[in-house]
Amino acid sequence: MQHVIRRSGAIILLTFSVATAAETPADFIARFQAEARQSDQHFTASSARGQHFFNSVHANDWSCSSCHTKNPAAQGRHAKTGKSIDPLAPSANTERFTSNRSVEKWFRRNCGDVLGRACSAAEKADVLAYLMSIKP
Amino acid sequence: MNSIKRAISPLVLCVVPLLTVAGITTVVRAEDDEDERETPFNIENTVYRQECGSCHVPYPPELLSTESWTGILSNLNDHFGSDASLDDDSARQIAEFLQTNSSTRRTNDDNGKPSHRISDTVWFKQAHRPGHDGLKPGIFQSAAVKSAANCEACHRNAAAGDYSENNLRIPAPTGNPSER
């Protein structure tokens, strides 16, 4: 009886840990791309478009690069407070784009701050394509 | 005249040290060595450090009153121009941590309202006044520091709640690393 309980406990634990496992940048870009294709079936994430978007000044006089700099593999700096920000490019910072909660939160906040609106799935896919193209 | 001086001087010898000691423990003081806080402030709350320590250093709860913190938390959608809103669970934990560790003094701004900026409080302005302790006028707007919100620029170990004199180094205004 005990070994049955232990085994089912282990299975439950394994399932739970798989369900909440950290994702990878590749997982995120696949998801954003799939979501973007619901509106535009021909959509393909573009690193060039992502770079342009990243460096463009949007509604609130900021660009993504205002804080994350034009070289996302470098240390960034908050445009207002001056606080140092760890690199955004996954090649320079292995913690980036590994947590769904974190990715959702920062896109929500930062797109709101920079664009004054939510980023679309296509925009997120493009930005991530750009970030993933950066070598350390 | 001499007898008056002779009467006064022992009084002065007793009272001045007493006043200095009292000065160390009060907010407004004349000497500059007592401004640094030698023991770290408590910022030991994971949720607080994570949610409130990305865009700026996690500020010690002790630097603002409960009223000040409550004011800040009730307006996170527009937190100094940014959206810093929290999920309910984080908000609850952070509120509790802040309220438990907040200052017991008032931290009002010049209009008598609970200040939302640590740098607007009486104590801060006194401890960071230009000309005091090596602080040149304009240092907070310099390239190196950028903002009075950027404690880490000078308080090198602020991320650990450490504002001690040991880890205090004012950078060159240009931000030239070789001058740090």
PDB file of C-alpha atoms in Angstrom:
ATOM      1  CA  MET A   1       0.000   0.000   0.000  1.00  0.00           C
ATOM      2  CA  GLN A   2       2.744   2.445   0.984  1.00  0.00           C
ATOM      3  CA  HIS A   3       4.662   2.047  -2.268  1.00  0.00           C
ATOM      4  CA  VAL A   4       1.478   2.771  -4.224  1.00  0.00           C
ATOM      5  CA  ILE A   5       0.967   5.999  -2.354  1.00  0.00           C
ATOM      6  CA  ARG A   6       4.606   6.963  -2.829  1.00  0.00           C
ATOM      7  CA  ARG A   7       4.469   6.228  -6.545  1.00  0.00           C
ATOM      8  CA  SER A   8       1.245   8.152  -7.106  1.00  0.00           C
ATOM      9  CA  GLY A   9       2.707  10.966  -5.078  1.00  0.00           C
ATOM     10  CA  ALA A  10       5.748  10.936  -7.309  1.00  0.00           C
ATOM     11  CA  ILE A  11       3.607  10.953 -10.432  1.00  0.00           C
ATOM     12  CA  ILE A  12       1.541  13.843  -9.166  1.00  0.00           C
ATOM     13  CA  LEU A  13       4.698  15.740  -8.289  1.00  0.00           C
ATOM     14  CA  LEU A  14       6.202  15.024 -11.686  1.00  0.00           C
ATOM     15  CA  THR A  15       3.055  16.144 -13.487  1.00  0.00           C
ATOM     16  CA  PHE A  16       2.902  19.289 -11.443  1.00  0.00           C
ATOM     17  CA  SER A  17       6.534  20.101 -12.047  1.00  0.00           C
ATOM     18  CA  VAL A  18       6.169  19.489 -15.786  1.00  0.00           C
ATOM     19  CA  ALA A  19       3.101  21.703 -15.910  1.00  0.00           C
ATOM     20  CA  THR A  20       4.945  24.566 -14.250  1.00  0.00           C
ATOM     21  CA  ALA A  21       8.336  23.994 -15.849  1.00  0.00           C
ATOM     22  CA  ALA A  22      10.145  27.127 -16.984  1.00  0.00           C
ATOM     23  CA  GLU A  23       9.823  27.717 -20.706  1.00  0.00           C
ATOM     24  CA  THR A  24      12.487  28.664 -23.186  1.00  0.00           C
ATOM     25  CA  PRO A  25      12.708  31.635 -25.555  1.00  0.00           C
ATOM     26  CA  ALA A  26      11.930  29.229 -28.403  1.00  0.00           C
ATOM     27  CA  ASP A  27       8.707  28.190 -26.652  1.00  0.00           C
ATOM     28  CA  PHE A  28       7.657  31.800 -26.277  1.00  0.00           C
ATOM     29  CA  ILE A  29       8.319  32.797 -29.864  1.00  0.00           C
ATOM     30  CA  ALA A  30       6.432  29.726 -31.080  1.00  0.00           C
ATOM     31  CA  ARG A  31       3.482  30.692 -28.951  1.00  0.00           C
ATOM     32  CA  PHE A  32       3.465  34.347 -30.012  1.00  0.00           C
ATOM     33  CA  GLN A  33       3.783  33.359 -33.658  1.00  0.00           C
ATOM     34  CA  ALA A  34       0.922  30.864 -33.416  1.00  0.00           C
ATOM     35  CA  GLU A  35      -1.223  33.506 -31.754  1.00  0.00           C
ATOM     36  CA  ALA A  36      -0.360  36.082 -34.425  1.00  0.00           C
ATOM     37  CA  ARG A  37      -1.308  33.608 -37.140  1.00  0.00           C
ATOM     38  CA  GLN A  38      -4.833  33.517 -35.799  1.00  0.00           C
ATOM     39  CA  SER A  39      -5.258  37.008 -37.272  1.00  0.00           C
ATOM     40  CA  ASP A  40      -2.796  36.713 -40.166  1.00  0.00           C
ATOM     41  CA  GLN A  41      -2.071  33.185 -41.301  1.00  0.00           C
ATOM     42  CA  HIS A  42       0.978  34.274 -43.289  1.00  0.00           C
ATOM     43  CA  PHE A  43       2.674  35.943 -40.355  1.00  0.00           C
ATOM     44  CA  THR A  44       6.293  35.044 -39.733  1.00  0.00           C
ATOM     45  CA  ALA A  45       8.315  36.627 -36.965  1.00  0.00           C
ATOM     46  CA  SER A  46      10.935  38.996 -38.318  1.00  0.00           C
ATOM     47  CA  SER A  47      14.096  39.982 -36.507  1.00  0.00           C
ATOM     48  CA  ALA A  48      14.525  43.080 -38.704  1.00  0.00           C
ATOM     49  CA  ARG A  49      11.016  44.258 -37.944  1.00  0.00           C
ATOM     50  CA  GLY A  50      11.608  43.490 -34.285  1.00  0.00           C
ATOM     51  CA  GLN A  51      14.764  45.580 -34.211  1.00  0.00           C
ATOM     52  CA  HIS A  52      13.012  48.511 -35.840  1.00  0.00           C
ATOM     53  CA  PHE A  53      10.136  48.245 -33.369  1.00  0.00           C
ATOM     54  CA  PHE A  54      12.553  47.951 -30.456  1.00  0.00           C
ATOM     55  CA  ASN A  55      14.379  51.145 -31.360  1.00  0.00           C
ATOM     56  CA  SER A  56      11.390  53.218 -32.405  1.00  0.00           C
ATOM     57  CA  VAL A  57      10.094  55.920 -30.127  1.00  0.00           C
ATOM     58  CA  HIS A  58       6.431  55.224 -29.548  1.00  0.00           C
ATOM     59  CA  ALA A  59       3.549  57.046 -27.941  1.00  0.00           C
ATOM     60  CA  ASN A  60       5.163  58.043 -24.679  1.00  0.00           C
ATOM     61  CA  ASP A  61       8.514  59.359 -25.937  1.00  0.00           C
ATOM     62  CA  TRP A  62      10.249  56.152 -24.983  1.00  0.00           C
ATOM     63  CA  SER A  63      11.502  53.220 -26.981  1.00  0.00           C
ATOM     64  CA  CYS A  64      12.368  49.770 -25.658  1.00  0.00           C
ATOM     65  CA  SER A  65      15.978  50.802 -26.163  1.00  0.00           C
ATOM     66  CA  SER A  66      15.522  53.813 -23.859  1.00  0.00           C
ATOM     67  CA  CYS A  67      16.087  51.386 -20.986  1.00  0.00           C
ATOM     68  CA  HIS A  68      17.353  48.212 -22.634  1.00  0.00           C
ATOM     69  CA  THR A  69      19.754  50.143 -24.929  1.00  0.00           C
ATOM     70  CA  LYS A  70      20.362  49.574 -28.626  1.00  0.00           C
ATOM     71  CA  ASN A  71      22.485  46.598 -27.678  1.00  0.00           C
ATOM     72  CA  PRO A  72      20.233  44.286 -25.650  1.00  0.00           C
ATOM     73  CA  ALA A  73      23.218  42.075 -24.802  1.00  0.00           C
ATOM     74  CA  ALA A  74      24.614  44.950 -22.758  1.00  0.00           C
ATOM     75  CA  GLN A  75      23.621  46.085 -19.306  1.00  0.00           C
ATOM     76  CA  GLY A  76      20.663  48.415 -19.535  1.00  0.00           C
ATOM     77  CA  ARG A  77      19.692  51.410 -17.438  1.00  0.00           C
ATOM     78  CA  HIS A  78      16.268  52.664 -16.369  1.00  0.00           C
ATOM     79  CA  ALA A  79      15.609  55.905 -18.241  1.00  0.00           C
ATOM     80  CA  LYS A  80      14.175  57.617 -15.173  1.00  0.00           C
ATOM     81  CA  THR A  81      15.737  56.121 -12.087  1.00  0.00           C
ATOM     82  CA  GLY A  82      19.127  55.204 -13.502  1.00  0.00           C
ATOM     83  CA  LYS A  83      18.903  51.709 -12.062  1.00  0.00           C
ATOM     84  CA  SER A  84      21.014  49.101 -13.786  1.00  0.00           C
ATOM     85  CA  ILE A  85      18.997  46.520 -15.745  1.00  0.00           C
ATOM     86  CA  ASP A  86      20.376  43.089 -16.600  1.00  0.00           C
ATOM     87  CA  PRO A  87      20.742  42.297 -20.315  1.00  0.00           C
ATOM     88  CA  LEU A  88      17.589  41.368 -22.205  1.00  0.00           C
ATOM     89  CA  ALA A  89      19.048  39.159 -24.936  1.00  0.00           C
ATOM     90  CA  PRO A  90      18.803  35.465 -23.940  1.00  0.00           C
ATOM     91  CA  SER A  91      22.363  34.900 -25.166  1.00  0.00           C
ATOM     92  CA  ALA A  92      23.618  37.361 -22.570  1.00  0.00           C
ATOM     93  CA  ASN A  93      21.201  36.471 -19.779  1.00  0.00           C
ATOM     94  CA  THR A  94      19.940  32.908 -19.411  1.00  0.00           C
ATOM     95  CA  GLU A  95      17.069  33.960 -17.150  1.00  0.00           C
ATOM     96  CA  ARG A  96      15.281  35.933 -19.845  1.00  0.00           C
ATOM     97  CA  PHE A  97      12.138  34.393 -21.362  1.00  0.00           C
ATOM     98  CA  THR A  98      12.046  31.419 -19.053  1.00  0.00           C
ATOM     99  CA  SER A  99       9.067  32.317 -16.883  1.00  0.00           C
ATOM    100  CA  ASN A 100       5.588  32.837 -18.230  1.00  0.00           C
ATOM    101  CA  ARG A 101       4.600  34.958 -15.267  1.00  0.00           C
ATOM    102  CA  SER A 102       7.594  37.237 -15.732  1.00  0.00           C
ATOM    103  CA  VAL A 103       7.190  37.593 -19.501  1.00  0.00           C
ATOM    104  CA  GLU A 104       3.494  38.416 -19.192  1.00  0.00           C
ATOM    105  CA  LYS A 105       4.126  40.960 -16.460  1.00  0.00           C
ATOM    106  CA  TRP A 106       6.904  42.833 -18.204  1.00  0.00           C
ATOM    107  CA  PHE A 107       5.216  42.952 -21.591  1.00  0.00           C
ATOM    108  CA  ARG A 108       2.082  44.257 -19.885  1.00  0.00           C
ATOM    109  CA  ARG A 109       3.907  46.946 -17.950  1.00  0.00           C
ATOM    110  CA  ASN A 110       6.481  47.983 -20.500  1.00  0.00           C
ATOM    111  CA  CYS A 111       4.239  48.023 -23.564  1.00  0.00           C
ATOM    112  CA  GLY A 112       1.849  50.122 -21.492  1.00  0.00           C
ATOM    113  CA  ASP A 113       4.638  52.514 -20.567  1.00  0.00           C
ATOM    114  CA  VAL A 114       6.234  52.724 -24.018  1.00  0.00           C
ATOM    115  CA  LEU A 115       3.302  52.345 -26.396  1.00  0.00           C
ATOM    116  CA  GLY A 116       0.396  53.306 -24.199  1.00  0.00           C
ATOM    117  CA  ARG A 117      -1.259  50.014 -25.119  1.00  0.00           C
ATOM    118  CA  ALA A 118      -0.681  46.266 -25.047  1.00  0.00           C
ATOM    119  CA  CYS A 119       1.751  44.799 -27.561  1.00  0.00           C
ATOM    120  CA  SER A 120       0.200  42.496 -30.133  1.00  0.00           C
ATOM    121  CA  ALA A 121       1.301  38.864 -30.435  1.00  0.00           C
ATOM    122  CA  ALA A 122       2.979  39.772 -33.745  1.00  0.00           C
ATOM    123  CA  GLU A 123       4.967  42.550 -32.108  1.00  0.00           C
ATOM    124  CA  LYS A 124       6.047  40.270 -29.286  1.00  0.00           C
ATOM    125  CA  ALA A 125       7.117  37.616 -31.803  1.00  0.00           C
ATOM    126  CA  ASP A 126       9.130  40.147 -33.802  1.00  0.00           C
ATOM    127  CA  VAL A 127      10.837  41.574 -30.727  1.00  0.00           C
ATOM    128  CA  LEU A 128      11.713  38.125 -29.468  1.00  0.00           C
ATOM    129  CA  ALA A 129      13.055  37.154 -32.897  1.00  0.00           C
ATOM    130  CA  TYR A 130      15.306  40.194 -32.740  1.00  0.00           C
ATOM    131  CA  LEU A 131      16.444  39.458 -29.182  1.00  0.00           C
ATOM    132  CA  MET A 132      17.177  35.847 -30.020  1.00  0.00           C
ATOM    133  CA  SER A 133      19.268  36.917 -33.008  1.00  0.00           C
ATOM    134  CA  ILE A 134      21.690  38.818 -30.792  1.00  0.00           C
ATOM    135  CA  LYS A 135      25.009  37.167 -30.060  1.00  0.00           C
ATOM    136  CA  PRO A 136      26.582  37.770 -26.634  1.00  0.00           C
TER     137      PRO A 136
ATOM    138  CA  MET B   1      32.976  88.577  33.969  1.00  0.00           C
ATOM    139  CA  ASN B   2      35.572  85.870  34.692  1.00  0.00           C
ATOM    140  CA  SER B   3      33.370  84.288  37.353  1.00  0.00           C
ATOM    141  CA  ILE B   4      30.521  84.066  34.848  1.00  0.00           C
ATOM    142  CA  LYS B   5      32.841  82.404  32.322  1.00  0.00           C
ATOM    143  CA  ARG B   6      34.044  79.993  34.970  1.00  0.00           C
ATOM    144  CA  ALA B   7      30.470  79.080  35.800  1.00  0.00           C
ATOM    145  CA  ILE B   8      29.462  78.677  32.210  1.00  0.00           C
ATOM    146  CA  SER B   9      32.355  76.551  30.917  1.00  0.00           C
ATOM    147  CA  PRO B  10      31.616  73.362  32.943  1.00  0.00           C
ATOM    148  CA  LEU B  11      27.996  73.695  31.929  1.00  0.00           C
ATOM    149  CA  VAL B  12      29.048  73.944  28.294  1.00  0.00           C
ATOM    150  CA  LEU B  13      31.345  70.939  28.702  1.00  0.00           C
ATOM    151  CA  CYS B  14      28.432  68.843  29.932  1.00  0.00           C
ATOM    152  CA  VAL B  15      25.677  70.124  27.743  1.00  0.00           C
ATOM    153  CA  VAL B  16      27.425  70.118  24.357  1.00  0.00           C
ATOM    154  CA  PRO B  17      28.259  66.374  24.410  1.00  0.00           C
ATOM    155  CA  LEU B  18      24.733  65.630  25.619  1.00  0.00           C
ATOM    156  CA  LEU B  19      23.274  67.648  22.796  1.00  0.00           C
ATOM    157  CA  THR B  20      25.549  65.894  20.308  1.00  0.00           C
ATOM    158  CA  VAL B  21      24.471  62.480  21.548  1.00  0.00           C
ATOM    159  CA  ALA B  22      20.864  63.583  21.390  1.00  0.00           C
ATOM    160  CA  GLY B  23      21.566  64.881  17.903  1.00  0.00           C
ATOM    161  CA  ILE B  24      22.725  61.455  16.752  1.00  0.00           C
ATOM    162  CA  THR B  25      19.418  59.930  17.638  1.00  0.00           C
ATOM    163  CA  THR B  26      17.149  62.597  16.194  1.00  0.00           C
ATOM    164  CA  VAL B  27      16.292  63.323  12.589  1.00  0.00           C
ATOM    165  CA  VAL B  28      17.813  66.790  12.216  1.00  0.00           C
ATOM    166  CA  ARG B  29      21.419  67.077  13.258  1.00  0.00           C
ATOM    167  CA  ALA B  30      24.321  69.427  12.763  1.00  0.00           C
ATOM    168  CA  GLU B  31      27.238  66.934  12.560  1.00  0.00           C
ATOM    169  CA  ASP B  32      27.702  64.970   9.326  1.00  0.00           C
ATOM    170  CA  ASP B  33      29.192  61.677  10.535  1.00  0.00           C
ATOM    171  CA  GLU B  34      25.954  60.404  12.007  1.00  0.00           C
ATOM    172  CA  ASP B  35      23.988  60.470   8.758  1.00  0.00           C
ATOM    173  CA  GLU B  36      25.109  57.053   7.584  1.00  0.00           C
ATOM    174  CA  ARG B  37      23.198  54.093   8.854  1.00  0.00           C
ATOM    175  CA  GLU B  38      25.707  51.493   9.963  1.00  0.00           C
ATOM    176  CA  THR B  39      23.343  48.544  10.330  1.00  0.00           C
ATOM    177  CA  PRO B  40      21.468  47.386   7.231  1.00  0.00           C
ATOM    178  CA  PHE B  41      17.821  48.302   6.790  1.00  0.00           C
ATOM    179  CA  ASN B  42      15.399  45.433   6.612  1.00  0.00           C
ATOM    180  CA  ILE B  43      14.428  44.685   3.021  1.00  0.00           C
ATOM    181  CA  GLU B  44      14.220  40.943   3.554  1.00  0.00           C
ATOM    182  CA  ASN B  45      11.075  40.047   1.712  1.00  0.00           C
ATOM    183  CA  THR B  46      11.405  38.138  -1.544  1.00  0.00           C
ATOM    184  CA  VAL B  47       8.161  39.359  -3.075  1.00  0.00           C
ATOM    185  CA  TYR B  48       8.982  42.960  -2.207  1.00  0.00           C
ATOM    186  CA  ARG B  49      12.472  42.768  -3.667  1.00  0.00           C
ATOM    187  CA  GLN B  50      11.206  41.099  -6.803  1.00  0.00           C
ATOM    188  CA  GLU B  51       8.226  43.339  -7.464  1.00  0.00           C
ATOM    189  CA  CYS B  52       9.623  46.602  -6.132  1.00  0.00           C
ATOM    190  CA  GLY B  53      13.296  46.237  -6.914  1.00  0.00           C
ATOM    191  CA  SER B  54      13.507  46.055 -10.710  1.00  0.00           C
ATOM    192  CA  CYS B  55      13.081  49.629 -11.859  1.00  0.00           C
ATOM    193  CA  HIS B  56      14.683  51.049  -8.759  1.00  0.00           C
ATOM    194  CA  VAL B  57      16.530  49.665  -5.791  1.00  0.00           C
ATOM    195  CA  PRO B  58      14.134  48.121  -3.244  1.00  0.00           C
ATOM    196  CA  TYR B  59      13.755  51.012  -0.869  1.00  0.00           C
ATOM    197  CA  PRO B  60      13.855  50.280   2.863  1.00  0.00           C
ATOM    198  CA  PRO B  61      10.283  50.360   4.221  1.00  0.00           C
ATOM    199  CA  GLU B  62      11.681  52.192   7.222  1.00  0.00           C
ATOM    200  CA  LEU B  63      12.274  55.312   5.152  1.00  0.00           C
ATOM    201  CA  LEU B  64       8.572  56.128   4.802  1.00  0.00           C
ATOM    202  CA  SER B  65       5.589  56.174   7.133  1.00  0.00           C
ATOM    203  CA  THR B  66       2.668  53.759   6.881  1.00  0.00           C
ATOM    204  CA  GLU B  67       0.560  56.594   5.461  1.00  0.00           C
ATOM    205  CA  SER B  68       3.141  57.271   2.774  1.00  0.00           C
ATOM    206  CA  TRP B  69       3.344  53.602   1.788  1.00  0.00           C
ATOM    207  CA  THR B  70      -0.434  53.227   1.743  1.00  0.00           C
ATOM    208  CA  GLY B  71      -0.630  56.202  -0.580  1.00  0.00           C
ATOM    209  CA  ILE B  72       1.912  54.671  -2.941  1.00  0.00           C
ATOM    210  CA  LEU B  73       0.256  51.241  -2.979  1.00  0.00           C
ATOM    211  CA  SER B  74      -3.158  52.680  -3.714  1.00  0.00           C
ATOM    212  CA  ASN B  75      -1.866  54.354  -6.870  1.00  0.00           C
ATOM    213  CA  LEU B  76       0.325  51.730  -8.519  1.00  0.00           C
ATOM    214  CA  ASN B  77      -1.343  52.062 -11.920  1.00  0.00           C
ATOM    215  CA  ASP B  78       0.321  55.442 -12.144  1.00  0.00           C
ATOM    216  CA  HIS B  79       3.475  54.988 -10.149  1.00  0.00           C
ATOM    217  CA  PHE B  80       5.541  58.057 -11.032  1.00  0.00           C
ATOM    218  CA  GLY B  81       4.347  57.735 -14.611  1.00  0.00           C
ATOM    219  CA  SER B  82       4.603  53.971 -14.946  1.00  0.00           C
ATOM    220  CA  ASP B  83       2.271  51.070 -14.469  1.00  0.00           C
ATOM    221  CA  ALA B  84       3.535  49.152 -11.459  1.00  0.00           C
ATOM    222  CA  SER B  85       0.311  47.321 -10.677  1.00  0.00           C
ATOM    223  CA  LEU B  86       0.509  44.054  -8.760  1.00  0.00           C
ATOM    224  CA  ASP B  87      -1.499  40.858  -8.593  1.00  0.00           C
ATOM    225  CA  ASP B  88      -3.664  40.657  -5.465  1.00  0.00           C
ATOM    226  CA  ASP B  89      -1.510  38.127  -3.687  1.00  0.00           C
ATOM    227  CA  SER B  90       1.716  40.081  -4.155  1.00  0.00           C
ATOM    228  CA  ALA B  91      -0.042  43.313  -3.215  1.00  0.00           C
ATOM    229  CA  ARG B  92      -1.227  41.816   0.042  1.00  0.00           C
ATOM    230  CA  GLN B  93       2.170  40.434   0.992  1.00  0.00           C
ATOM    231  CA  ILE B  94       3.964  43.635   0.105  1.00  0.00           C
ATOM    232  CA  ALA B  95       1.467  45.810   1.981  1.00  0.00           C
ATOM    233  CA  GLU B  96       1.945  43.719   5.085  1.00  0.00           C
ATOM    234  CA  PHE B  97       5.720  43.851   4.846  1.00  0.00           C
ATOM    235  CA  LEU B  98       5.743  47.594   4.318  1.00  0.00           C
ATOM    236  CA  GLN B  99       3.328  48.345   7.115  1.00  0.00           C
ATOM    237  CA  THR B 100       5.175  46.143   9.577  1.00  0.00           C
ATOM    238  CA  ASN B 101       8.504  47.770   8.792  1.00  0.00           C
ATOM    239  CA  SER B 102       7.531  51.343   8.043  1.00  0.00           C
ATOM    240  CA  SER B 103       8.839  54.368   9.882  1.00  0.00           C
ATOM    241  CA  THR B 104       7.113  55.338  13.092  1.00  0.00           C
ATOM    242  CA  ARG B 105       7.736  58.996  12.279  1.00  0.00           C
ATOM    243  CA  ARG B 106       5.687  61.089   9.927  1.00  0.00           C
ATOM    244  CA  THR B 107       7.203  61.546   6.467  1.00  0.00           C
ATOM    245  CA  ASN B 108       5.202  64.439   5.122  1.00  0.00           C
ATOM    246  CA  ASP B 109       6.048  66.615   2.163  1.00  0.00           C
ATOM    247  CA  ASP B 110       6.113  70.416   2.250  1.00  0.00           C
ATOM    248  CA  ASN B 111       2.319  70.514   1.989  1.00  0.00           C
ATOM    249  CA  GLY B 112       1.910  68.385   5.077  1.00  0.00           C
ATOM    250  CA  LYS B 113       0.753  65.353   3.093  1.00  0.00           C
ATOM    251  CA  PRO B 114       2.354  61.904   3.444  1.00  0.00           C
ATOM    252  CA  SER B 115       5.147  62.045   0.890  1.00  0.00           C
ATOM    253  CA  HIS B 116       5.414  59.415  -1.830  1.00  0.00           C
ATOM    254  CA  ARG B 117       9.024  60.315  -2.498  1.00  0.00           C
ATOM    255  CA  ILE B 118      11.727  59.401  -0.025  1.00  0.00           C
ATOM    256  CA  SER B 119      13.803  62.208  -1.513  1.00  0.00           C
ATOM    257  CA  ASP B 120      11.101  64.724  -0.513  1.00  0.00           C
ATOM    258  CA  THR B 121      11.270  63.893   3.160  1.00  0.00           C
ATOM    259  CA  VAL B 122      12.887  66.223   5.691  1.00  0.00           C
ATOM    260  CA  TRP B 123      15.490  63.704   6.752  1.00  0.00           C
ATOM    261  CA  PHE B 124      16.576  62.914   3.207  1.00  0.00           C
ATOM    262  CA  LYS B 125      16.873  66.536   2.175  1.00  0.00           C
ATOM    263  CA  GLN B 126      18.925  67.304   5.238  1.00  0.00           C
ATOM    264  CA  ALA B 127      21.278  64.345   4.780  1.00  0.00           C
ATOM    265  CA  HIS B 128      21.713  64.984   1.059  1.00  0.00           C
ATOM    266  CA  ARG B 129      21.894  68.780   0.968  1.00  0.00           C
ATOM    267  CA  PRO B 130      24.398  70.276  -1.487  1.00  0.00           C
ATOM    268  CA  GLY B 131      27.784  70.943   0.021  1.00  0.00           C
ATOM    269  CA  HIS B 132      27.225  68.365   2.730  1.00  0.00           C
ATOM    270  CA  ASP B 133      29.472  65.329   3.020  1.00  0.00           C
ATOM    271  CA  GLY B 134      31.036  65.802  -0.417  1.00  0.00           C
ATOM    272  CA  LEU B 135      27.778  66.266  -2.315  1.00  0.00           C
ATOM    273  CA  LYS B 136      28.330  68.786  -5.069  1.00  0.00           C
ATOM    274  CA  PRO B 137      25.363  70.802  -6.359  1.00  0.00           C
ATOM    275  CA  GLY B 138      23.807  69.063  -9.366  1.00  0.00           C
ATOM    276  CA  ILE B 139      25.126  65.607  -8.472  1.00  0.00           C
ATOM    277  CA  PHE B 140      21.635  64.119  -8.582  1.00  0.00           C
ATOM    278  CA  GLN B 141      21.134  65.282 -12.158  1.00  0.00           C
ATOM    279  CA  SER B 142      24.581  64.206 -13.324  1.00  0.00           C
ATOM    280  CA  ALA B 143      25.147  61.468 -15.889  1.00  0.00           C
ATOM    281  CA  ALA B 144      26.553  59.198 -13.203  1.00  0.00           C
ATOM    282  CA  VAL B 145      23.635  59.429 -10.794  1.00  0.00           C
ATOM    283  CA  LYS B 146      20.730  60.623 -12.911  1.00  0.00           C
ATOM    284  CA  SER B 147      18.169  60.775 -10.131  1.00  0.00           C
ATOM    285  CA  ALA B 148      17.803  60.991  -6.360  1.00  0.00           C
ATOM    286  CA  ALA B 149      15.870  57.752  -6.760  1.00  0.00           C
ATOM    287  CA  ASN B 150      19.123  56.042  -7.701  1.00  0.00           C
ATOM    288  CA  CYS B 151      20.515  55.262  -4.264  1.00  0.00           C
ATOM    289  CA  GLU B 152      22.925  52.665  -5.623  1.00  0.00           C
ATOM    290  CA  ALA B 153      24.912  55.288  -7.523  1.00  0.00           C
ATOM    291  CA  CYS B 154      26.545  56.287  -4.244  1.00  0.00           C
ATOM    292  CA  HIS B 155      25.301  53.751  -1.728  1.00  0.00           C
ATOM    293  CA  ARG B 156      27.012  50.907  -3.540  1.00  0.00           C
ATOM    294  CA  ASN B 157      25.425  48.161  -1.487  1.00  0.00           C
ATOM    295  CA  ALA B 158      21.923  49.612  -1.329  1.00  0.00           C
ATOM    296  CA  ALA B 159      20.534  46.500  -2.979  1.00  0.00           C
ATOM    297  CA  ALA B 160      21.257  44.725   0.301  1.00  0.00           C
ATOM    298  CA  GLY B 161      19.745  47.500   2.419  1.00  0.00           C
ATOM    299  CA  ASP B 162      23.245  48.617   3.328  1.00  0.00           C
ATOM    300  CA  TYR B 163      23.683  52.392   3.541  1.00  0.00           C
ATOM    301  CA  SER B 164      26.780  52.313   5.732  1.00  0.00           C
ATOM    302  CA  GLU B 165      29.679  54.670   5.358  1.00  0.00           C
ATOM    303  CA  ASN B 166      31.971  51.800   4.289  1.00  0.00           C
ATOM    304  CA  ASN B 167      30.078  51.271   1.070  1.00  0.00           C
ATOM    305  CA  LEU B 168      29.403  54.907   0.259  1.00  0.00           C
ATOM    306  CA  ARG B 169      31.299  56.300  -2.724  1.00  0.00           C
ATOM    307  CA  ILE B 170      30.123  59.314  -4.669  1.00  0.00           C
ATOM    308  CA  PRO B 171      30.924  58.822  -8.364  1.00  0.00           C
ATOM    309  CA  ALA B 172      32.466  61.441 -10.644  1.00  0.00           C
ATOM    310  CA  PRO B 173      29.552  63.350 -12.252  1.00  0.00           C
ATOM    311  CA  THR B 174      30.581  62.237 -15.743  1.00  0.00           C
ATOM    312  CA  GLY B 175      30.062  58.628 -14.814  1.00  0.00           C
ATOM    313  CA  ASN B 176      33.536  57.774 -16.034  1.00  0.00           C
ATOM    314  CA  PRO B 177      34.141  54.287 -14.606  1.00  0.00           C
ATOM    315  CA  SER B 178      37.850  54.891 -14.120  1.00  0.00           C
ATOM    316  CA  GLU B 179      36.949  57.703 -11.765  1.00  0.00           C
ATOM    317  CA  ARG B 180      34.708  55.559  -9.582  1.00  0.00           C
TER     318      ARG B 180
END
